[in-house]
Each structure stands twice: as structure tokens, then as C-alpha cells.
mmCIF file of N, CA and C in Angstrom:
data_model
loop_
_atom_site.group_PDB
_atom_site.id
_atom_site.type_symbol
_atom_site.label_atom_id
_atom_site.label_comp_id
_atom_site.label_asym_id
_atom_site.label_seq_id
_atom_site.Cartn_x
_atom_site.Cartn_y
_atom_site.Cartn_z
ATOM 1 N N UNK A 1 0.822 -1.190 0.000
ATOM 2 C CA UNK A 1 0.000 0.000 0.000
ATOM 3 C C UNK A 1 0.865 1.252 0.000
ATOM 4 N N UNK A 2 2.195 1.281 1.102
ATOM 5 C CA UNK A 2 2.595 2.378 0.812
ATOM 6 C C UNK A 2 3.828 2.468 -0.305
ATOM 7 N N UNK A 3 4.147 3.660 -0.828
ATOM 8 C CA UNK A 3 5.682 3.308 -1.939
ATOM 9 C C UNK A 3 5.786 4.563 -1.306
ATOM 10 N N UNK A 4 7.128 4.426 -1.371
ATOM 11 C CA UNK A 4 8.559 5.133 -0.970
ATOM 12 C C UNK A 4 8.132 6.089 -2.016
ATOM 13 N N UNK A 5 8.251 7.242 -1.315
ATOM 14 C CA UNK A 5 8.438 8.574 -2.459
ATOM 15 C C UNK A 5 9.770 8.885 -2.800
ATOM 16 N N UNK A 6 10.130 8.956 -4.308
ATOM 17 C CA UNK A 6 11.304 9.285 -4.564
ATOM 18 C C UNK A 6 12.061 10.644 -4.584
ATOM 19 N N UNK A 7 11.266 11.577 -4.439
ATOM 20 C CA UNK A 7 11.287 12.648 -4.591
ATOM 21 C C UNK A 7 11.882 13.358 -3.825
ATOM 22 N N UNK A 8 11.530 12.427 -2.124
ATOM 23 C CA UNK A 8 12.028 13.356 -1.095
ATOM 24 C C UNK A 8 11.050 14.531 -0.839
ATOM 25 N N UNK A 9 10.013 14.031 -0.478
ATOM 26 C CA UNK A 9 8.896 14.995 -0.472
ATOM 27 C C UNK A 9 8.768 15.979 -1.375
ATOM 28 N N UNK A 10 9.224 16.155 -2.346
ATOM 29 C CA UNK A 10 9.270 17.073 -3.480
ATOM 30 C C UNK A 10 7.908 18.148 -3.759
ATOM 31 N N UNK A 11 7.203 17.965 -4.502
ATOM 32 C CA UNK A 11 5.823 18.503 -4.543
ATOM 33 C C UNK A 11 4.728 18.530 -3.677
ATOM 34 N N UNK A 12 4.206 16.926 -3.474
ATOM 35 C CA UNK A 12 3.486 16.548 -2.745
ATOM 36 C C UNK A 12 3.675 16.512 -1.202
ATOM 37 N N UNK A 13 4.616 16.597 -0.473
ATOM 38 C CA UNK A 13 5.192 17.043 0.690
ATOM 39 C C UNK A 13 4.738 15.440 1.405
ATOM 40 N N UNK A 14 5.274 14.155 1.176
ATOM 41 C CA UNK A 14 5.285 12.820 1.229
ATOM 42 C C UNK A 14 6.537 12.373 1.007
ATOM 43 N N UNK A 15 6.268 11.242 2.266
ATOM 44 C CA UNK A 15 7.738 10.453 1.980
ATOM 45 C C UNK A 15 6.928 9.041 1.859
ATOM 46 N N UNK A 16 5.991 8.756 1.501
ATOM 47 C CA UNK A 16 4.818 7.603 1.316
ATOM 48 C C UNK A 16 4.177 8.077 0.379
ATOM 49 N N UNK A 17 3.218 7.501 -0.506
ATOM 50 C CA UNK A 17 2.443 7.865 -1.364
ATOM 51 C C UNK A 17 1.460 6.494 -0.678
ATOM 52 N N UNK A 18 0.046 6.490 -0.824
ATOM 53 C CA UNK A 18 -0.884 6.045 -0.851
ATOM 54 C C UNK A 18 -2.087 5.971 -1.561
ATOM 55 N N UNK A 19 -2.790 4.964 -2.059
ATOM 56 C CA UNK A 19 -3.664 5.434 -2.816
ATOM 57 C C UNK A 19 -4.971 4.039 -3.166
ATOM 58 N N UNK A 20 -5.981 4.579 -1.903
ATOM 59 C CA UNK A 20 -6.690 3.214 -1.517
ATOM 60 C C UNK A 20 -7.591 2.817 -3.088
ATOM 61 N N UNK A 21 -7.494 3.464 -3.875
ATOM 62 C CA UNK A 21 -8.157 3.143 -5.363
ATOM 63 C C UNK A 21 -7.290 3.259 -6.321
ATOM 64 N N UNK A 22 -7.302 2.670 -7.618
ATOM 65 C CA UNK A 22 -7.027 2.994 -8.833
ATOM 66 C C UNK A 22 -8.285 3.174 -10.022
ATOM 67 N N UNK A 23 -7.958 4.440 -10.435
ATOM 68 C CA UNK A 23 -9.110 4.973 -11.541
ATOM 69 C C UNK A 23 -10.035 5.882 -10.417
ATOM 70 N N UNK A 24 -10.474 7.139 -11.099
ATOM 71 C CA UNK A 24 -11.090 8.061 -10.610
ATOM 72 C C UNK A 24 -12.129 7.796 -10.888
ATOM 73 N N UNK A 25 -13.159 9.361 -10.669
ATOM 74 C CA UNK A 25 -14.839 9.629 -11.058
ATOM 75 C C UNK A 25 -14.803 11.080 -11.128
ATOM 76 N N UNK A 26 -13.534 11.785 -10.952
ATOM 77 C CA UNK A 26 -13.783 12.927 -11.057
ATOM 78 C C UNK A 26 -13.329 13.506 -12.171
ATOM 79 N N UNK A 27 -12.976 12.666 -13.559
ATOM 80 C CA UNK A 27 -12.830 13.261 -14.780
ATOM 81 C C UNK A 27 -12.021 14.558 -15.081
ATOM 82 N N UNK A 28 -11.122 15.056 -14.236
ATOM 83 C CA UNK A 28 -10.124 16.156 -14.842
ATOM 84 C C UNK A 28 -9.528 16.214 -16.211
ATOM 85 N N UNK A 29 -9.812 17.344 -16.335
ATOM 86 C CA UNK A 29 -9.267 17.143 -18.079
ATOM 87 C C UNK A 29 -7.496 17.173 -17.917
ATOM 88 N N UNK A 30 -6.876 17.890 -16.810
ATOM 89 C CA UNK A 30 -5.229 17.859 -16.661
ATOM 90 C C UNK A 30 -4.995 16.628 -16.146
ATOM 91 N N UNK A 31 -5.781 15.670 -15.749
ATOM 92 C CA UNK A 31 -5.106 15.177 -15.146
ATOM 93 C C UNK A 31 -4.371 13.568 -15.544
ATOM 94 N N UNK A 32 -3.126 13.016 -15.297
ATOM 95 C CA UNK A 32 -2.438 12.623 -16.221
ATOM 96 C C UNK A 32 -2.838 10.427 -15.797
ATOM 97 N N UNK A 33 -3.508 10.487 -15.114
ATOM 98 C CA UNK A 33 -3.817 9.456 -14.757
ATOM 99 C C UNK A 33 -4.933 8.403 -15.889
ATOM 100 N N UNK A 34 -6.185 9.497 -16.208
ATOM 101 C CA UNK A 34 -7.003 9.193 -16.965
ATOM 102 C C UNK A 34 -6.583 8.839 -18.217
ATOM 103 N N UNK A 35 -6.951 7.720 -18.917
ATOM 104 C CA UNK A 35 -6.030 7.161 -20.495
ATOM 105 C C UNK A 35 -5.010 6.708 -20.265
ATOM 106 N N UNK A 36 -4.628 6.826 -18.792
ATOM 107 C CA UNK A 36 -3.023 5.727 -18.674
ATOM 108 C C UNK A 36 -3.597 4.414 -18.415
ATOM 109 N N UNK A 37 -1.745 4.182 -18.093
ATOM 110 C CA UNK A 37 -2.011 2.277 -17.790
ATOM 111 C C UNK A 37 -2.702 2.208 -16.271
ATOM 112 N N UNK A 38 -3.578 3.306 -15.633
ATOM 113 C CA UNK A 38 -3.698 3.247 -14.182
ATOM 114 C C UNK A 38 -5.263 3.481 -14.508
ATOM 115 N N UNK A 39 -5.252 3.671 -15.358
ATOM 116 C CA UNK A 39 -7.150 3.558 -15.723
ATOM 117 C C UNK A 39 -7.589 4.158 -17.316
ATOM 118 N N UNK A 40 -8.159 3.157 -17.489
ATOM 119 C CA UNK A 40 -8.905 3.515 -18.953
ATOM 120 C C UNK A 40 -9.676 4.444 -19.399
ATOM 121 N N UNK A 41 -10.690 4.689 -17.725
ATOM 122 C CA UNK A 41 -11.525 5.628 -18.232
ATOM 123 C C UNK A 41 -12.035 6.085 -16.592
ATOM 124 N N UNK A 42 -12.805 7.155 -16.457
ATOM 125 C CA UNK A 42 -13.386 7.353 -15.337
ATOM 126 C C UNK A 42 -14.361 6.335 -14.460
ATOM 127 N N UNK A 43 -15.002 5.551 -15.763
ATOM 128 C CA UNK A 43 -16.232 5.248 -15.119
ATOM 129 C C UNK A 43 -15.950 3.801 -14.439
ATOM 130 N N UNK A 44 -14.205 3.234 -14.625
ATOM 131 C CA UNK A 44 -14.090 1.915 -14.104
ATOM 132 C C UNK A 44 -12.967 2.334 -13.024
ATOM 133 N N UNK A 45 -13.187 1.952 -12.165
ATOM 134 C CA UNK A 45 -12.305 1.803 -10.945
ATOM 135 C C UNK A 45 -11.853 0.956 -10.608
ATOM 136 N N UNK A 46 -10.713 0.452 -9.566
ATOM 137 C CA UNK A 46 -10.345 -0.678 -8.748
ATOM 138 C C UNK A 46 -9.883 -0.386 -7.171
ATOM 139 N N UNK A 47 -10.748 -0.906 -6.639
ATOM 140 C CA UNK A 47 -10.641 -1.377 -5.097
ATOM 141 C C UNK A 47 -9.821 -1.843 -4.790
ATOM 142 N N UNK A 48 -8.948 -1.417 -3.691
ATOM 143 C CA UNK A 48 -8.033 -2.125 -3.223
ATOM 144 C C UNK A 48 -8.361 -3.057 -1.661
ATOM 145 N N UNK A 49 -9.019 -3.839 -2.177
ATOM 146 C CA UNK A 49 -9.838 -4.626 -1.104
ATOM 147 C C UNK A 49 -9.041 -4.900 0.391
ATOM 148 N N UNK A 50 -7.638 -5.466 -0.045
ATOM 149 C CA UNK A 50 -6.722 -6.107 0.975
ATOM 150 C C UNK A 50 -6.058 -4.602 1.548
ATOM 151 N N UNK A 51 -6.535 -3.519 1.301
ATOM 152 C CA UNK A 51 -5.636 -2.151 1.555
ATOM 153 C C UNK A 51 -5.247 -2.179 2.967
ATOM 154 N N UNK A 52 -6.336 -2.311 4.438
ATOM 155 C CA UNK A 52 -6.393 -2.458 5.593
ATOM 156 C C UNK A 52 -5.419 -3.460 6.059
ATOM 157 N N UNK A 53 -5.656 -4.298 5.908
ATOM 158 C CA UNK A 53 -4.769 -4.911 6.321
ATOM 159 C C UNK A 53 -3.316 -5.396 5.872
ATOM 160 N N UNK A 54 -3.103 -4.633 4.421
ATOM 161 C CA UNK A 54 -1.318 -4.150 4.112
ATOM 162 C C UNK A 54 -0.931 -3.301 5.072
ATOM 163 N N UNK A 55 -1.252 -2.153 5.144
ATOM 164 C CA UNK A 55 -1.736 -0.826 5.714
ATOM 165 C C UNK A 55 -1.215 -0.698 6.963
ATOM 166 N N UNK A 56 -1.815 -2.090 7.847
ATOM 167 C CA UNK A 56 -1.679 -2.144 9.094
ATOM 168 C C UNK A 56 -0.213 -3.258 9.465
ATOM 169 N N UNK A 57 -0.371 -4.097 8.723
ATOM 170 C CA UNK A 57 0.930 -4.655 8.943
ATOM 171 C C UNK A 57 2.167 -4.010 8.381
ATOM 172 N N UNK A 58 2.409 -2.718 7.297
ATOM 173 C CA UNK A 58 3.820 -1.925 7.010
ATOM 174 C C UNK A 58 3.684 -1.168 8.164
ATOM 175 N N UNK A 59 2.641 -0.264 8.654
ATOM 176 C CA UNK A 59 2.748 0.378 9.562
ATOM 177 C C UNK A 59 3.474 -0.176 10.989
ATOM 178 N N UNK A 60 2.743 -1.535 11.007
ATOM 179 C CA UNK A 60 3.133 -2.171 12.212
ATOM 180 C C UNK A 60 4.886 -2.480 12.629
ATOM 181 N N UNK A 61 5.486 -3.146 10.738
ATOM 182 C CA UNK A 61 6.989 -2.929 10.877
ATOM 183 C C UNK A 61 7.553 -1.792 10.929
ATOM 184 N N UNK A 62 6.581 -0.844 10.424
ATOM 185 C CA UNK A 62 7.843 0.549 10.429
ATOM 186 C C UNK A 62 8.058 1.096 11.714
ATOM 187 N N UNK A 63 6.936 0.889 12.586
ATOM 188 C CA UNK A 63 6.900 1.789 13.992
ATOM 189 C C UNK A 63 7.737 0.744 14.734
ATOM 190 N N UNK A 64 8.313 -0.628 14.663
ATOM 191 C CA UNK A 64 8.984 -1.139 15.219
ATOM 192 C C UNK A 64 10.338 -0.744 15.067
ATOM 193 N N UNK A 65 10.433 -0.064 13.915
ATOM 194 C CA UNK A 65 12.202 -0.172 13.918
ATOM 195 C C UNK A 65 12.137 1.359 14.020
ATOM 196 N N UNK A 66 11.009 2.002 14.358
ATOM 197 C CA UNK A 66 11.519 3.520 14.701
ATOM 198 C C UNK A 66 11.232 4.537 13.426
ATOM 199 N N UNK A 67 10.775 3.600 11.519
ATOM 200 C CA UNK A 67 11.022 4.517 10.808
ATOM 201 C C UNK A 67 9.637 5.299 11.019
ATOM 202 N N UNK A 68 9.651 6.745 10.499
ATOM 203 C CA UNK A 68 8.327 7.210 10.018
ATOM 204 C C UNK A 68 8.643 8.168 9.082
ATOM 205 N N UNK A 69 7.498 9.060 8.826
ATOM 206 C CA UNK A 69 7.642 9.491 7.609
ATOM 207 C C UNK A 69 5.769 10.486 6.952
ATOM 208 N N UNK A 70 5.942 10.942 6.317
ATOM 209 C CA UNK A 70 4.101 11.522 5.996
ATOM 210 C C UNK A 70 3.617 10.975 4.930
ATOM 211 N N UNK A 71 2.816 10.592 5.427
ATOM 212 C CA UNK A 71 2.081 9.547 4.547
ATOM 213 C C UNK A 71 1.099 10.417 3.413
ATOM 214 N N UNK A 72 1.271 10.680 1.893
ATOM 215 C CA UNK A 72 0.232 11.477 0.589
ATOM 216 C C UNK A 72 -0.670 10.298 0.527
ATOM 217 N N UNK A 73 -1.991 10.762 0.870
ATOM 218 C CA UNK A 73 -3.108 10.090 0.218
ATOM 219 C C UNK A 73 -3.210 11.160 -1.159
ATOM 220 N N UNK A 74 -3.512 10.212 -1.755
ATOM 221 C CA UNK A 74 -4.533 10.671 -3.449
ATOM 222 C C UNK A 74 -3.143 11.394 -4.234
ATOM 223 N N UNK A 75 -1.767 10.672 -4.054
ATOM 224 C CA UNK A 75 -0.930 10.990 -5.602
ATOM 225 C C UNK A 75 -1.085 10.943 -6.836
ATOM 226 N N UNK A 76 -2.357 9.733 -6.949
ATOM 227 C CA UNK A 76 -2.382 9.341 -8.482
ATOM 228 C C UNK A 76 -3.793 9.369 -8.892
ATOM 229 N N UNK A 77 -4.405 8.987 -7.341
ATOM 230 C CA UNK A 77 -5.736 8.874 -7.375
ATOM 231 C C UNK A 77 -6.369 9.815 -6.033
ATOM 232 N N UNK A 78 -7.505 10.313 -6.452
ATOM 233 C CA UNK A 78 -8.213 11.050 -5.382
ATOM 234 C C UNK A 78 -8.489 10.100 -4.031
ATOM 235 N N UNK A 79 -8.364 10.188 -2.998
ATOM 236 C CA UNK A 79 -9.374 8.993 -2.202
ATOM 237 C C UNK A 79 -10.501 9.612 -1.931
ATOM 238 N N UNK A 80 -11.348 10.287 -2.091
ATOM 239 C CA UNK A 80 -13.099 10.303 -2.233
ATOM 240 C C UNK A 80 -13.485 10.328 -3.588
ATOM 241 N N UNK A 81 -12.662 9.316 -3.949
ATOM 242 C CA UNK A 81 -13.952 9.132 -5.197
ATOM 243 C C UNK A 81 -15.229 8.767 -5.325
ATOM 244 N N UNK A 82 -16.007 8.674 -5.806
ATOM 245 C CA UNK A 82 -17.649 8.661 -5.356
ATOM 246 C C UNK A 82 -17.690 7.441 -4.455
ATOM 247 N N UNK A 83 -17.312 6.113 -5.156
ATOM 248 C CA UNK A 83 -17.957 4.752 -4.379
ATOM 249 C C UNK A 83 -17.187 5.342 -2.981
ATOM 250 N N UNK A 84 -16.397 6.055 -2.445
ATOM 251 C CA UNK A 84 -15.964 6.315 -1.149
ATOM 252 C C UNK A 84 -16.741 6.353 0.306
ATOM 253 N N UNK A 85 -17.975 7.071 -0.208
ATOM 254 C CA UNK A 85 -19.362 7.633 0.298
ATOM 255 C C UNK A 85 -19.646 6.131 1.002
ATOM 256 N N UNK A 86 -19.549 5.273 0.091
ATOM 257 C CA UNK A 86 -20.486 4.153 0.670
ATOM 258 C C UNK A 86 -19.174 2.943 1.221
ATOM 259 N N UNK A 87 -17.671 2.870 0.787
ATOM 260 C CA UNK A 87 -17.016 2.108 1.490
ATOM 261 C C UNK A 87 -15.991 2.237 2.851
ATOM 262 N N UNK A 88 -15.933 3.516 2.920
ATOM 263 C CA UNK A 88 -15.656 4.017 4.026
ATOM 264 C C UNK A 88 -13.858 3.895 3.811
ATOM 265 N N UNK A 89 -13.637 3.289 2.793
ATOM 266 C CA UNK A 89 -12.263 2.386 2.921
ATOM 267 C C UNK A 89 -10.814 4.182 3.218
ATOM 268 N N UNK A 90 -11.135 4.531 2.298
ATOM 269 C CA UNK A 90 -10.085 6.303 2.728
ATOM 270 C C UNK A 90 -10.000 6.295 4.399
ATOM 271 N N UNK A 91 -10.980 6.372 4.684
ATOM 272 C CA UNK A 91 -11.676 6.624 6.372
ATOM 273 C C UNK A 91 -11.324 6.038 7.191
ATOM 274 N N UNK A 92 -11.250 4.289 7.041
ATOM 275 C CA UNK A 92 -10.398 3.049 7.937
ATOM 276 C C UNK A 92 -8.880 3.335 7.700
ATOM 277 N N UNK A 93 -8.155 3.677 6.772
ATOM 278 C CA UNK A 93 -6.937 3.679 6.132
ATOM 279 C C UNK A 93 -6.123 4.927 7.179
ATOM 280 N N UNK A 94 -7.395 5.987 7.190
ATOM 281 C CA UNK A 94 -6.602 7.177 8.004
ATOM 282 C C UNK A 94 -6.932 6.711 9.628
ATOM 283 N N UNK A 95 -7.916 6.059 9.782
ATOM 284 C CA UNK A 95 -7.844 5.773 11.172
ATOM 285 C C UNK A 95 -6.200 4.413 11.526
ATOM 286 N N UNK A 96 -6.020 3.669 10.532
ATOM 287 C CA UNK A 96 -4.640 3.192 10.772
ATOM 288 C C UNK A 96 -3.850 4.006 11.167
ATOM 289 N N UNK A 97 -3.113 5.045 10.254
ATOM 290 C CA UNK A 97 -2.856 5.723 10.634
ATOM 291 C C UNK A 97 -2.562 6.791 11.415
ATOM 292 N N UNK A 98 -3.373 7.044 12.081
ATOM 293 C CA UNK A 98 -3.808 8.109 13.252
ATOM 294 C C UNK A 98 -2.949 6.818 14.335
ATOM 295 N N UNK A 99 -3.775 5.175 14.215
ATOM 296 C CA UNK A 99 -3.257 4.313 15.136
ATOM 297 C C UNK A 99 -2.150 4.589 15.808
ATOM 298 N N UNK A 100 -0.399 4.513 14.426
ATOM 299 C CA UNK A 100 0.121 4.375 14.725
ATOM 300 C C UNK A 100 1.208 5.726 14.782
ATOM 301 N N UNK A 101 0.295 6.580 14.497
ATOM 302 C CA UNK A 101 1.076 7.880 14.551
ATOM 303 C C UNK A 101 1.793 8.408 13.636
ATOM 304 N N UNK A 102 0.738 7.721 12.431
ATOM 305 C CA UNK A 102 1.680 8.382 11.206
ATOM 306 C C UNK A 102 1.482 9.433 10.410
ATOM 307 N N UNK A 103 2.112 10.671 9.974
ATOM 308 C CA UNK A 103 0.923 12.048 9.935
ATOM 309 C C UNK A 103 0.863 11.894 8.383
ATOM 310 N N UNK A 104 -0.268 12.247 7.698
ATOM 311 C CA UNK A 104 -0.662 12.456 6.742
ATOM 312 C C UNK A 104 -0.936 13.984 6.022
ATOM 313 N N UNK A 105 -0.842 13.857 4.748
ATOM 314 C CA UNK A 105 -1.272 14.709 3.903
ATOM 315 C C UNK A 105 -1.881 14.536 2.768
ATOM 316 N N UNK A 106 -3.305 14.681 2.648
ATOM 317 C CA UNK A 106 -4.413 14.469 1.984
ATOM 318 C C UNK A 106 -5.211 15.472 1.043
ATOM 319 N N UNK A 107 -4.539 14.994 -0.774
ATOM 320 C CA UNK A 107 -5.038 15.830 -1.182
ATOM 321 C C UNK A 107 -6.709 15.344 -2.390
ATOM 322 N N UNK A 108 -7.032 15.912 -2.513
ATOM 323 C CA UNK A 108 -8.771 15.746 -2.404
ATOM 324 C C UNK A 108 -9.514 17.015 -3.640
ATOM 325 N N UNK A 109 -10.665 16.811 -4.008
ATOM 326 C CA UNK A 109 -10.965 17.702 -4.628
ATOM 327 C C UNK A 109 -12.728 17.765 -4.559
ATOM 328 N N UNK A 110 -12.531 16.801 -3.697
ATOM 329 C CA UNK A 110 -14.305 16.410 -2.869
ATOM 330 C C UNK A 110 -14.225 16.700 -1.544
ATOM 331 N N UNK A 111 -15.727 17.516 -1.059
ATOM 332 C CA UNK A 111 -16.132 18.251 -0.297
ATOM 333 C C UNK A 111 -16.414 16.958 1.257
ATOM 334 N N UNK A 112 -16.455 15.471 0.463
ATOM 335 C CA UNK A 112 -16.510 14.475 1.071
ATOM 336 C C UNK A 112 -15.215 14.537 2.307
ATOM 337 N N UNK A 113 -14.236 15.133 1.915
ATOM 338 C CA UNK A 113 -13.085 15.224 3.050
ATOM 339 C C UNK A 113 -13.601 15.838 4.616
ATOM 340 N N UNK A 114 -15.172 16.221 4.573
ATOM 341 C CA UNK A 114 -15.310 16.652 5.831
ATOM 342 C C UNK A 114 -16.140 15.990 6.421
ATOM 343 N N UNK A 115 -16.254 15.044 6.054
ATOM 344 C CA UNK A 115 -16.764 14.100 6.836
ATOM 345 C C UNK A 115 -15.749 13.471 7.797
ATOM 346 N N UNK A 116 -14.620 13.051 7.172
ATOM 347 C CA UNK A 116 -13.495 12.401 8.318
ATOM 348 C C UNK A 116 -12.799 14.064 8.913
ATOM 349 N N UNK A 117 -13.225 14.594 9.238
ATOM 350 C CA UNK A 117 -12.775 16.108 10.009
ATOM 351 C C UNK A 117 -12.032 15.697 11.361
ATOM 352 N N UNK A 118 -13.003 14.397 11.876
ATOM 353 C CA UNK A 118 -12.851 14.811 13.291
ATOM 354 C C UNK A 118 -11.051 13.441 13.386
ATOM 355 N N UNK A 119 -10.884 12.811 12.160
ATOM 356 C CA UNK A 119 -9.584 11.870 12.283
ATOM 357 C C UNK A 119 -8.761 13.213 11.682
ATOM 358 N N UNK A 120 -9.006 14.278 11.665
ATOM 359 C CA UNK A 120 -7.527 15.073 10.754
ATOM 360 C C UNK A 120 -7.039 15.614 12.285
ATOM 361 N N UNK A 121 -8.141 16.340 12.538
ATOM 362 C CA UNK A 121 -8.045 16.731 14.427
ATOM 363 C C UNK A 121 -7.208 15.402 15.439
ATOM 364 N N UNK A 122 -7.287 14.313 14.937
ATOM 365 C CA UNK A 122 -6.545 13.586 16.391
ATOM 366 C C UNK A 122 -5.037 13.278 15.776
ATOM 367 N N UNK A 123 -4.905 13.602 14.207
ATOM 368 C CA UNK A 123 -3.746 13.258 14.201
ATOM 369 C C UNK A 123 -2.371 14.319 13.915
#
């Protein structure tokens, strides 16, 4: 679930990238994801079903040996993309997180981000 940012926090201000979906719903015309090899089109997505529990077991080795680091939700992909509303999966992913104390930066272009308000506050 997570990849090493190469960048060195470069743009996105991440030393993790995350990204509990592949393929959007929010159709940007800039944006460089849509027509790639990461999705065909808007209207098909992929779930990353097993995300939670990758999620929780890298987290679990990294806080053992001390590493951490800020975790980018939505590098490639938004995480509120519509089916979001109804799987909660963005929402469990940041409550891992929060778990083990890993800080995030979440970028978004849905108003859906205020619903998890009260996990940005504990972490």
C-alpha cells in the first residue's frame, strides 16, 4: 500500500504515497492518470480490497524499527472518489494511521473530506 516517495517529499510534501483506489470519477481534463495504464476511463475503478490490512501490517513494521515518515493520500488517485461515500475504505486507512502515529497529507478535490474532520483533528 505504501511506496517510498522518490522525490524526497518534493511537490506533494510525502515520503509515502498512498492510494486506496485505482481509476477516478472525477474526470479532470489535466489530469495525467485518466487514459493511462492506471485507468482507462473514469467510469471503471479498482478497489483495493486487501488495503487495511497491508496498511496495518507496514505500519506495524515501520513503527517497530523507529522509521516514520508523511504519509500522501490521493498521488495518483483522489481517495473520495464517489464509491468512497459508501465504502468508508479512505476513512479506515486514516484511522490506521492516526493508530500508529503516522501524519498524513491528503489531497482531495471532494467536499466528502469533511466528513473524516474529526480523524484530521486527532492526528
Amino acid at each position: 500500500m505504501l511506496n517510498k516517495s522518490k522525490e524526497n517529499r518534493g511537490v506533494f510534501l510525502g515520503d509515502y504515497s498512498l492510494n486506496p483506489y485505482l481509476g477516478c470519477s472525477f474526470d479532470c481534463k489535466y489530469c495525467y492518470i485518466n487514459g493511462s495504464k492506471y485507468a482507462g476511463s473514469t467510469k471503471s475503478f479498482y478497489i483495493k480490497s486487501n488495503a487495511l490490512d497491508i496498511l496495518k501490517n507496514q505500519l506495524k513494521r515501520k513503527s517497530k524499527t523507529g522509521e516514520r515518515g508523511i504519509i500522501l493520500f490521493g498521488s495518483a488517485t483522489d481517495p473520495y472518489i464517489d464509491i468512497e461515500k459508501e465504502l468508508f475504505l479512505t476513512r479506515d486507512l486514516l484511522k490506521i494511521a492516526n493508530r500508529f502515529r503516522f501524519p498524513i497529507h491528503l489531497v482531495t478535490k471532494s467536499d466528502l473530506v469533511l466528513r473524516d474532520i474529526d480523524l484530521f483533528k486527532k492526528n
